[in-house]
Coordinates of C-alpha atoms and ligand atoms in Angstrom, one line a residue:
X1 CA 53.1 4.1 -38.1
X2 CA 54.3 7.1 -36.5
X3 CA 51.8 9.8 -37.4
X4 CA 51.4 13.3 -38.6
X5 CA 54.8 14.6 -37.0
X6 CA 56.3 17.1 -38.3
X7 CA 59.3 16.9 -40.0
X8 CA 60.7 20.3 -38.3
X9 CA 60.2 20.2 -34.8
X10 CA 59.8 24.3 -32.7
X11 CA 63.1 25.2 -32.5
X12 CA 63.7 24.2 -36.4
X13 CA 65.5 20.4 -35.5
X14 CA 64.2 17.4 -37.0
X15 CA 62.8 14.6 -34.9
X16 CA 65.3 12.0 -33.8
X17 CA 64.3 9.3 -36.3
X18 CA 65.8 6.8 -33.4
X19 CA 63.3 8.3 -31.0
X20 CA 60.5 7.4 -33.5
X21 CA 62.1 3.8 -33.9
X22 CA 62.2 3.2 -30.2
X23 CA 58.8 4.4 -29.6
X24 CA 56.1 2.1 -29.5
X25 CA 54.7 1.8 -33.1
X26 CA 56.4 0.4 -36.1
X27 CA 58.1 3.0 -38.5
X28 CA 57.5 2.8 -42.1
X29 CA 60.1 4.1 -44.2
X30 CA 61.3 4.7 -48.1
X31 CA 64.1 4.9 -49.5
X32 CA 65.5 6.1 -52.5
X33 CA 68.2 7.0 -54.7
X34 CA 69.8 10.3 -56.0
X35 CA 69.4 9.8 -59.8
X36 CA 72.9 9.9 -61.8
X37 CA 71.1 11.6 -64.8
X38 CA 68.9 14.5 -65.6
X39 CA 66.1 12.0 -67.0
X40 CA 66.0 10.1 -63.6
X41 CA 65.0 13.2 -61.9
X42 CA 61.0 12.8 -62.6
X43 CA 61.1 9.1 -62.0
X44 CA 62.3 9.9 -58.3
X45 CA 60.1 12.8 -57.6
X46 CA 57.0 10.9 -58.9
X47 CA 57.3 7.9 -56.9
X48 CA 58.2 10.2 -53.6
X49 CA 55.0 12.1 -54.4
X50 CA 53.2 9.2 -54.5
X51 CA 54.6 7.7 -51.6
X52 CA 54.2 10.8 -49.6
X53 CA 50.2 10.4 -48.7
X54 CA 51.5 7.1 -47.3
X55 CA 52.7 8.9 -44.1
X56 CA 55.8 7.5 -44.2
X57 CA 57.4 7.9 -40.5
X58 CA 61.0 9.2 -42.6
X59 CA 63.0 8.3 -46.0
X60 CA 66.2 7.7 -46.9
X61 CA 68.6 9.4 -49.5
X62 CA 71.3 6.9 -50.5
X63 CA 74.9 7.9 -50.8
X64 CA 76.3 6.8 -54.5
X65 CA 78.9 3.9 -54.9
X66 CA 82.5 5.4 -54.4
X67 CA 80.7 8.9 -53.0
X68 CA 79.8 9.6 -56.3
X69 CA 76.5 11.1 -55.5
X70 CA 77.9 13.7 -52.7
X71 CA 76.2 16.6 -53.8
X72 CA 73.1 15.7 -55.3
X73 CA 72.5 13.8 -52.2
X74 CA 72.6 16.5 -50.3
X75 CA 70.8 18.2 -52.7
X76 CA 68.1 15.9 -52.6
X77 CA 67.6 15.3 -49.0
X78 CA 67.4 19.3 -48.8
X79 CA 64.4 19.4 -51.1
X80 CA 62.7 16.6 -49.4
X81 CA 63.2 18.4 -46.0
X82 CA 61.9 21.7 -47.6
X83 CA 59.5 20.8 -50.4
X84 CA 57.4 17.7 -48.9
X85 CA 56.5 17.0 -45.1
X86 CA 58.3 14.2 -45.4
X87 CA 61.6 13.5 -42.8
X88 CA 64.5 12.8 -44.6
X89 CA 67.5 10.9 -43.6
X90 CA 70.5 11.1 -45.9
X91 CA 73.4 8.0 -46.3
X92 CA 76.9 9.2 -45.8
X93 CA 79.9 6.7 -47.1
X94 CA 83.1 7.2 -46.5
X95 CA 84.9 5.6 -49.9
X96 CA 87.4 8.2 -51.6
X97 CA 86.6 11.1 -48.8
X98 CA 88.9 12.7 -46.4
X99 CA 87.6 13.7 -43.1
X100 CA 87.9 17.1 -44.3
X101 CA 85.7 16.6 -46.9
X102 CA 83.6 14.2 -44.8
X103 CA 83.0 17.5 -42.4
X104 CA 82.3 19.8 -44.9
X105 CA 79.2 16.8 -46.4
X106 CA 78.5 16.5 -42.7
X107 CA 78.5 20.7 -42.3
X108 CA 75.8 20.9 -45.4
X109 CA 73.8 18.4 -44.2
X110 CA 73.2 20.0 -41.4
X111 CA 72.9 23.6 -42.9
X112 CA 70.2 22.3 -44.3
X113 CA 68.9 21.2 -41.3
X114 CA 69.2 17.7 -41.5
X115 CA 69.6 15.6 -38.2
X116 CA 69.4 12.2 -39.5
X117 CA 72.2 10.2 -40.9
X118 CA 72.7 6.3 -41.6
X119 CA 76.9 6.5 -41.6
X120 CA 78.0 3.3 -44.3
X121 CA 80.9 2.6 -45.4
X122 CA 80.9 2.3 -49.0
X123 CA 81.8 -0.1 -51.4
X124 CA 84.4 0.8 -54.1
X125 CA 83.3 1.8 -57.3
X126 CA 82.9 -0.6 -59.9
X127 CA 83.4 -4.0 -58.1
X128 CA 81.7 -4.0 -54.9
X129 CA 84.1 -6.7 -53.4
X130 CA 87.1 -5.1 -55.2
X131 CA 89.9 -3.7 -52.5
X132 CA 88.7 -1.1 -50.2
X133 CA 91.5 1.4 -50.4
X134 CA 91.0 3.8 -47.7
X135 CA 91.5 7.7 -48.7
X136 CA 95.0 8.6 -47.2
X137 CA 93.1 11.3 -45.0
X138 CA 90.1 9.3 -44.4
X139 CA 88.2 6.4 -42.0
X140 CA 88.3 3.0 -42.6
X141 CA 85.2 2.0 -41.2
X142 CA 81.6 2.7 -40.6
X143 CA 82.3 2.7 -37.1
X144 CA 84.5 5.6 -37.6
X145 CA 82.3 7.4 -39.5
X146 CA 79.7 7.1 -36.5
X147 CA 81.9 8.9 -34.1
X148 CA 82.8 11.6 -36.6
X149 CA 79.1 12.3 -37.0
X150 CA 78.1 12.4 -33.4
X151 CA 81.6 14.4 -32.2
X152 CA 80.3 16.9 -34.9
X153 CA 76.8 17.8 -34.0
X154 CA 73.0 16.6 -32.6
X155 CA 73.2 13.9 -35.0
X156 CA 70.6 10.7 -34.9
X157 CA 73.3 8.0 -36.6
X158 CA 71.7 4.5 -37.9
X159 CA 74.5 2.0 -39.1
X160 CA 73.6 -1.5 -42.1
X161 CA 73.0 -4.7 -39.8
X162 CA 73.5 -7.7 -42.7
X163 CA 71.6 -10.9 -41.7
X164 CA 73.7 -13.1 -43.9
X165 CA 76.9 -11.3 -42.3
X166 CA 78.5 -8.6 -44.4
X167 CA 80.3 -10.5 -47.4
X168 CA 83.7 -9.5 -46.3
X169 CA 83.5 -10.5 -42.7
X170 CA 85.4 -14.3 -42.1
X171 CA 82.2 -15.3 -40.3
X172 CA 79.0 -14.9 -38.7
X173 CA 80.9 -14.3 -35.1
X174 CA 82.8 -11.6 -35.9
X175 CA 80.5 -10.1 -37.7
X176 CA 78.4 -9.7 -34.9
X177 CA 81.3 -8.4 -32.8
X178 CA 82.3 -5.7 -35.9
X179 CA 78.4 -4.8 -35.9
X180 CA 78.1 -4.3 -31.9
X181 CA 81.3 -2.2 -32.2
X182 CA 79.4 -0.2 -34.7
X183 CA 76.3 0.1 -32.1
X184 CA 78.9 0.8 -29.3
X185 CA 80.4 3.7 -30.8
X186 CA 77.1 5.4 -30.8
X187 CA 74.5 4.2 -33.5
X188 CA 70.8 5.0 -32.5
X189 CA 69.5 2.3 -34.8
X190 CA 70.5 0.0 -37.9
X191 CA 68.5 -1.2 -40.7
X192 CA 69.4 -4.6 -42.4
X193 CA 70.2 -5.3 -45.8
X194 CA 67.6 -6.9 -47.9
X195 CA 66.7 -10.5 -47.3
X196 CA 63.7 -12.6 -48.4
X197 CA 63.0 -14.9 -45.4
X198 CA 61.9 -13.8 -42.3
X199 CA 64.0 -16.5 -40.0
X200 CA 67.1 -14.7 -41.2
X201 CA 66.6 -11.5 -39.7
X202 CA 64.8 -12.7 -36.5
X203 CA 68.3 -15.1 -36.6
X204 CA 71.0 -12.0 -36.9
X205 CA 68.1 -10.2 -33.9
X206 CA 68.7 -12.6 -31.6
X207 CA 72.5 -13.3 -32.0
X208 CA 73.2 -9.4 -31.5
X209 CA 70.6 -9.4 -28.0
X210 CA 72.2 -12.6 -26.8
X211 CA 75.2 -10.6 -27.1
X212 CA 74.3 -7.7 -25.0
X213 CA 73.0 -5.2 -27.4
X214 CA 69.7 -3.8 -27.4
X215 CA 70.2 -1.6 -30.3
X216 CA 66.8 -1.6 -32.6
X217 CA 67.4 -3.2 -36.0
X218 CA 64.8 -2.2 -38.6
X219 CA 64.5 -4.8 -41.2
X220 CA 65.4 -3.7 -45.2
X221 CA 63.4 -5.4 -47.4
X222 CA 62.5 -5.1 -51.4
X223 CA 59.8 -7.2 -53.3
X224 CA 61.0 -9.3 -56.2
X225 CA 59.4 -7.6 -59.3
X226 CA 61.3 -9.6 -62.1
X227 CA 63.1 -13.3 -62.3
X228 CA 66.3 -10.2 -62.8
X229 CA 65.6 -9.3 -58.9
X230 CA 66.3 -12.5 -58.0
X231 CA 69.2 -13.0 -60.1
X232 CA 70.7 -9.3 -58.5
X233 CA 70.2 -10.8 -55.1
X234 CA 73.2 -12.6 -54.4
X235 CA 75.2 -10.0 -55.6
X236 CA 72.6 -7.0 -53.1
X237 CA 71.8 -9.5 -50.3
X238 CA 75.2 -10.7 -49.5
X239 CA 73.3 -14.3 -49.8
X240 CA 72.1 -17.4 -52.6
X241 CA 68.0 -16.8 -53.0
X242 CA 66.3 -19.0 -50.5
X243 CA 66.2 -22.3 -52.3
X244 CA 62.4 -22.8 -51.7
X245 CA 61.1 -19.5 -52.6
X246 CA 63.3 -19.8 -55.9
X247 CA 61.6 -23.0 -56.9
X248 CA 58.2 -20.9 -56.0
X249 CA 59.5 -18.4 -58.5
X250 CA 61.1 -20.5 -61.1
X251 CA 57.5 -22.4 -61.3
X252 CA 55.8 -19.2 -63.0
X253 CA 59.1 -17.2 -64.4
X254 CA 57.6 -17.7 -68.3
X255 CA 54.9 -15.2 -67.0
X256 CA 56.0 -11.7 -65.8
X257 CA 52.8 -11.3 -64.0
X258 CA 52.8 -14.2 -62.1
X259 CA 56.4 -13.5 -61.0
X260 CA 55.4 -9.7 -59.6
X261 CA 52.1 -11.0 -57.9
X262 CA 54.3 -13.7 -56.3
X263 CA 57.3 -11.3 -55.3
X264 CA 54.4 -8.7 -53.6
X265 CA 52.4 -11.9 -52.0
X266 CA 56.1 -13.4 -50.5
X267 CA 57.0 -9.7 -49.2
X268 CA 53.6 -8.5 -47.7
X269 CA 53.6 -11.9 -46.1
X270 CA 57.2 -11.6 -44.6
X271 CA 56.3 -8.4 -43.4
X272 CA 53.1 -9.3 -41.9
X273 CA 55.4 -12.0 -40.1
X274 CA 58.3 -9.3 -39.2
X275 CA 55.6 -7.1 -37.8
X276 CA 53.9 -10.1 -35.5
X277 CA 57.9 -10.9 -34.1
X278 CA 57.4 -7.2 -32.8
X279 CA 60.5 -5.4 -35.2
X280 CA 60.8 -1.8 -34.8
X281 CA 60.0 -0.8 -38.1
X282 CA 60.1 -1.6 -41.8
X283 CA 62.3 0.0 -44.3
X284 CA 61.2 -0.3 -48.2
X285 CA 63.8 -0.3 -50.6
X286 CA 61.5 1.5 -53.6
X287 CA 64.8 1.8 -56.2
X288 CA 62.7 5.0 -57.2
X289 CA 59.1 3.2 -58.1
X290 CA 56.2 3.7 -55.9
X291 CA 54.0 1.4 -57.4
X292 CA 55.2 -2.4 -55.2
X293 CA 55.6 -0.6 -52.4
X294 CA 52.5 0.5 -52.2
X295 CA 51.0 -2.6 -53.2
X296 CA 52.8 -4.3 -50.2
X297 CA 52.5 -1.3 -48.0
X298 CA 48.6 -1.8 -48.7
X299 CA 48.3 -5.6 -47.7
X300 CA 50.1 -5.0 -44.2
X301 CA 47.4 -6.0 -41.4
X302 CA 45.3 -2.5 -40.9
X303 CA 46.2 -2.1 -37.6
X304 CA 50.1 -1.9 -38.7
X305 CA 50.0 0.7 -40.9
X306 CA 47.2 3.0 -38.6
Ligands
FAD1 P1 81.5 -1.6 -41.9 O1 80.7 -1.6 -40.7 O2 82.7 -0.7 -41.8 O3 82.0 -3.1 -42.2 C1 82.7 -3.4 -43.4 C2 83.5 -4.7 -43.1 O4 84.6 -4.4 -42.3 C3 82.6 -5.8 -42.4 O5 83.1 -7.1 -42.9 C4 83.0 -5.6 -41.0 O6 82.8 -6.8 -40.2 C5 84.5 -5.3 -41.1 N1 85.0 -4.5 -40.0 C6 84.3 -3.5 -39.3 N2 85.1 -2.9 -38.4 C7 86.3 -3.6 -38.4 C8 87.5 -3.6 -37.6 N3 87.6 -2.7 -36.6 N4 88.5 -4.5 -37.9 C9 88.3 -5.4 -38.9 N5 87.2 -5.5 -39.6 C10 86.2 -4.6 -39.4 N6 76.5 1.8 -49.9 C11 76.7 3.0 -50.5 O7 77.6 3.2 -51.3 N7 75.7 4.0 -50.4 C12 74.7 3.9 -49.6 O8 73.9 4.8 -49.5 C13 74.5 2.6 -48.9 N8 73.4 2.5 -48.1 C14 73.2 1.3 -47.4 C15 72.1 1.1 -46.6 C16 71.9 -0.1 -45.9 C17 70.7 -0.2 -45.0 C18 72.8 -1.2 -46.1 C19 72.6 -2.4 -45.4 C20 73.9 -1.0 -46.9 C21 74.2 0.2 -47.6 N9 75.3 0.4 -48.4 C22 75.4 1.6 -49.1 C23 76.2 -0.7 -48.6 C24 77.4 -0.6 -47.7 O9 78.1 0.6 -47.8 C25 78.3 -1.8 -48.0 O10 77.7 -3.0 -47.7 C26 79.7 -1.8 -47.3 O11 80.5 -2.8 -47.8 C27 79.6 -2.0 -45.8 O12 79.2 -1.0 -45.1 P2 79.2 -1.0 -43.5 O13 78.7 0.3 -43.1 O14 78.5 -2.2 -43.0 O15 80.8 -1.2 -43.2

């Protein structure tokens, strides 16, 4: 794990969080979600708290389905930049946003001084596969959104790498061609969607190298607390639950403890596996709890997580 760095560098800029993936220890990251209500406010502050002795190399802000979160986003990233040593990195979609509006986001974020952006499309709100109607003034894809960021400042861009291919893409092919597209037009770094076997990622890896691009892909990934997780993935992964590990799971699903020591055993073992295949860096998706992140986070060979 990338060490005690600051998360304002002399000068006042933030480190390049693709300089810390390309360097030559894994990154650890969190990331979270700008609550929708006043309640979820605690919730999110408590588990970054309690994440934050961790060391995490940076977290991640998510942008809200439809660009519903635009402000408290923003909002959030600026008091993890300024409250915590923690290095934030905020999501930016570009659903229902013109580039005017796109700028002024972009303009705040880095008001605040934030250098770090993963630039994602969006889904539409409501159904995730409904039509993606792009805003008459707006981009229509993430690849877009890459160039806007880096045309508009010093900006580290990351981009989503999906190991099952993105749902709308025809087929694996030209989903690797789309996602190299995305890398060409400037991405420092991606991070994948969630998956739960290991051979999926290393799978998308290779296809994108033997296609000529060397851009690092961090791998998402998100233990199964409940049988519910499981049930959600399809719909989050882009992908049916690995067959195998569901008959692992569906074995023990009358008892909710069994199922959450299972999900944290299957995960720290997958990363422990990730981390041996050399990845850059792992990326937690915490959905605002600190508690199986940790728990995974704590069974990661020793000399991973220095
Ligand atoms: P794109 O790269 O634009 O791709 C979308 C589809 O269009 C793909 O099928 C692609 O192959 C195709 N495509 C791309 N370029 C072209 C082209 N030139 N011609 C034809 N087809 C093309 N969503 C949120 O709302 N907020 C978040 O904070 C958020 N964070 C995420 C973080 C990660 C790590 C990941 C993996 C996903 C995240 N998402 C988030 C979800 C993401 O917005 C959706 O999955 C979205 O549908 C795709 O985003 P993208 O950036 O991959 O889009």
């Amino acid at each position: 794990m990338a060490l005690g760095l600051p998360s304002v560098l002399p000068g006042g800029s933030q480190p390049s969080i693709g300089d810390l993936i390309a360097g030559p220890a894994p990154t650890f990251s969190f990331e979270f979600f700008p609550p929708k209500t006043a309640e979820g406010q605690p919730l999110l502050w408590q588990a970054i708290r309690e994440l934050e002795p961790l060391r995490p190399s940076f977290v991640s802000i998510t942008y809200g389905a439809g660009g519903t979160t635009r402000d408290t986003t923003v909002a959030v990233t600026e008091r993890v930049a300024t409250e915590t040593t923690l290095l934030p990195m905020a999501h930016l979609t570009a659903v229902n946003h013109s580039v005017a509006e796109l700028r002024h986001v972009i303009g705040r974020l880095a008001g605040v001084g934030v250098r770090n952006v993963l630039a994602v499309r969006g889904d539409p709100p409501g159904d995730p596969m409904g039509e993606w109607v792009r805003h008459p003034e707006g981009v229509l894809y993430a690849a877009d959104l890459v160039r806007l960021l880096k045309e508009s400042g010093d900006f580290c861009v990351g981009v989503a790498a999906f190991p099952y291919k993105h749902p709308r893409s025809p087929d694996i092919a030209s989903d690797t061609d789309r996602f190299i597209e995305k890398c060409r037009a400037g991405a420092d770094f991606a991070i994948t969607q969630m998956f739960f076997d290991a051979d999926d990622y290393l799978r998308l890896r290779d296809r994108v190298a033997a296609a000529g691009c060397d851009t690092p892909i961090v791998p998402g990934v998100m233990p199964v607390v409940r049988m519910a997780t499981i049930e959600r993935s399809e719909q989050l992964s882009g992908a049916p639950f690995p067959p195998a590990l569901l008959e692992r799971f569906e074995r023990v699903s009358g008892d909710a403890d069994a199922v959450r020591r299972l999900g944290i055993e299957q995960c720290s073992e997958m990363c422990a596996r990730l981390l041996d295949e050399g990845v850059p860096g792992i990326h937690f998706i915490t959905l605002n709890r600190s508690t199986a992140t940790r728990e995974v986070w704590q069974n990661l060979p020793a000399g991973a997580r220095v």
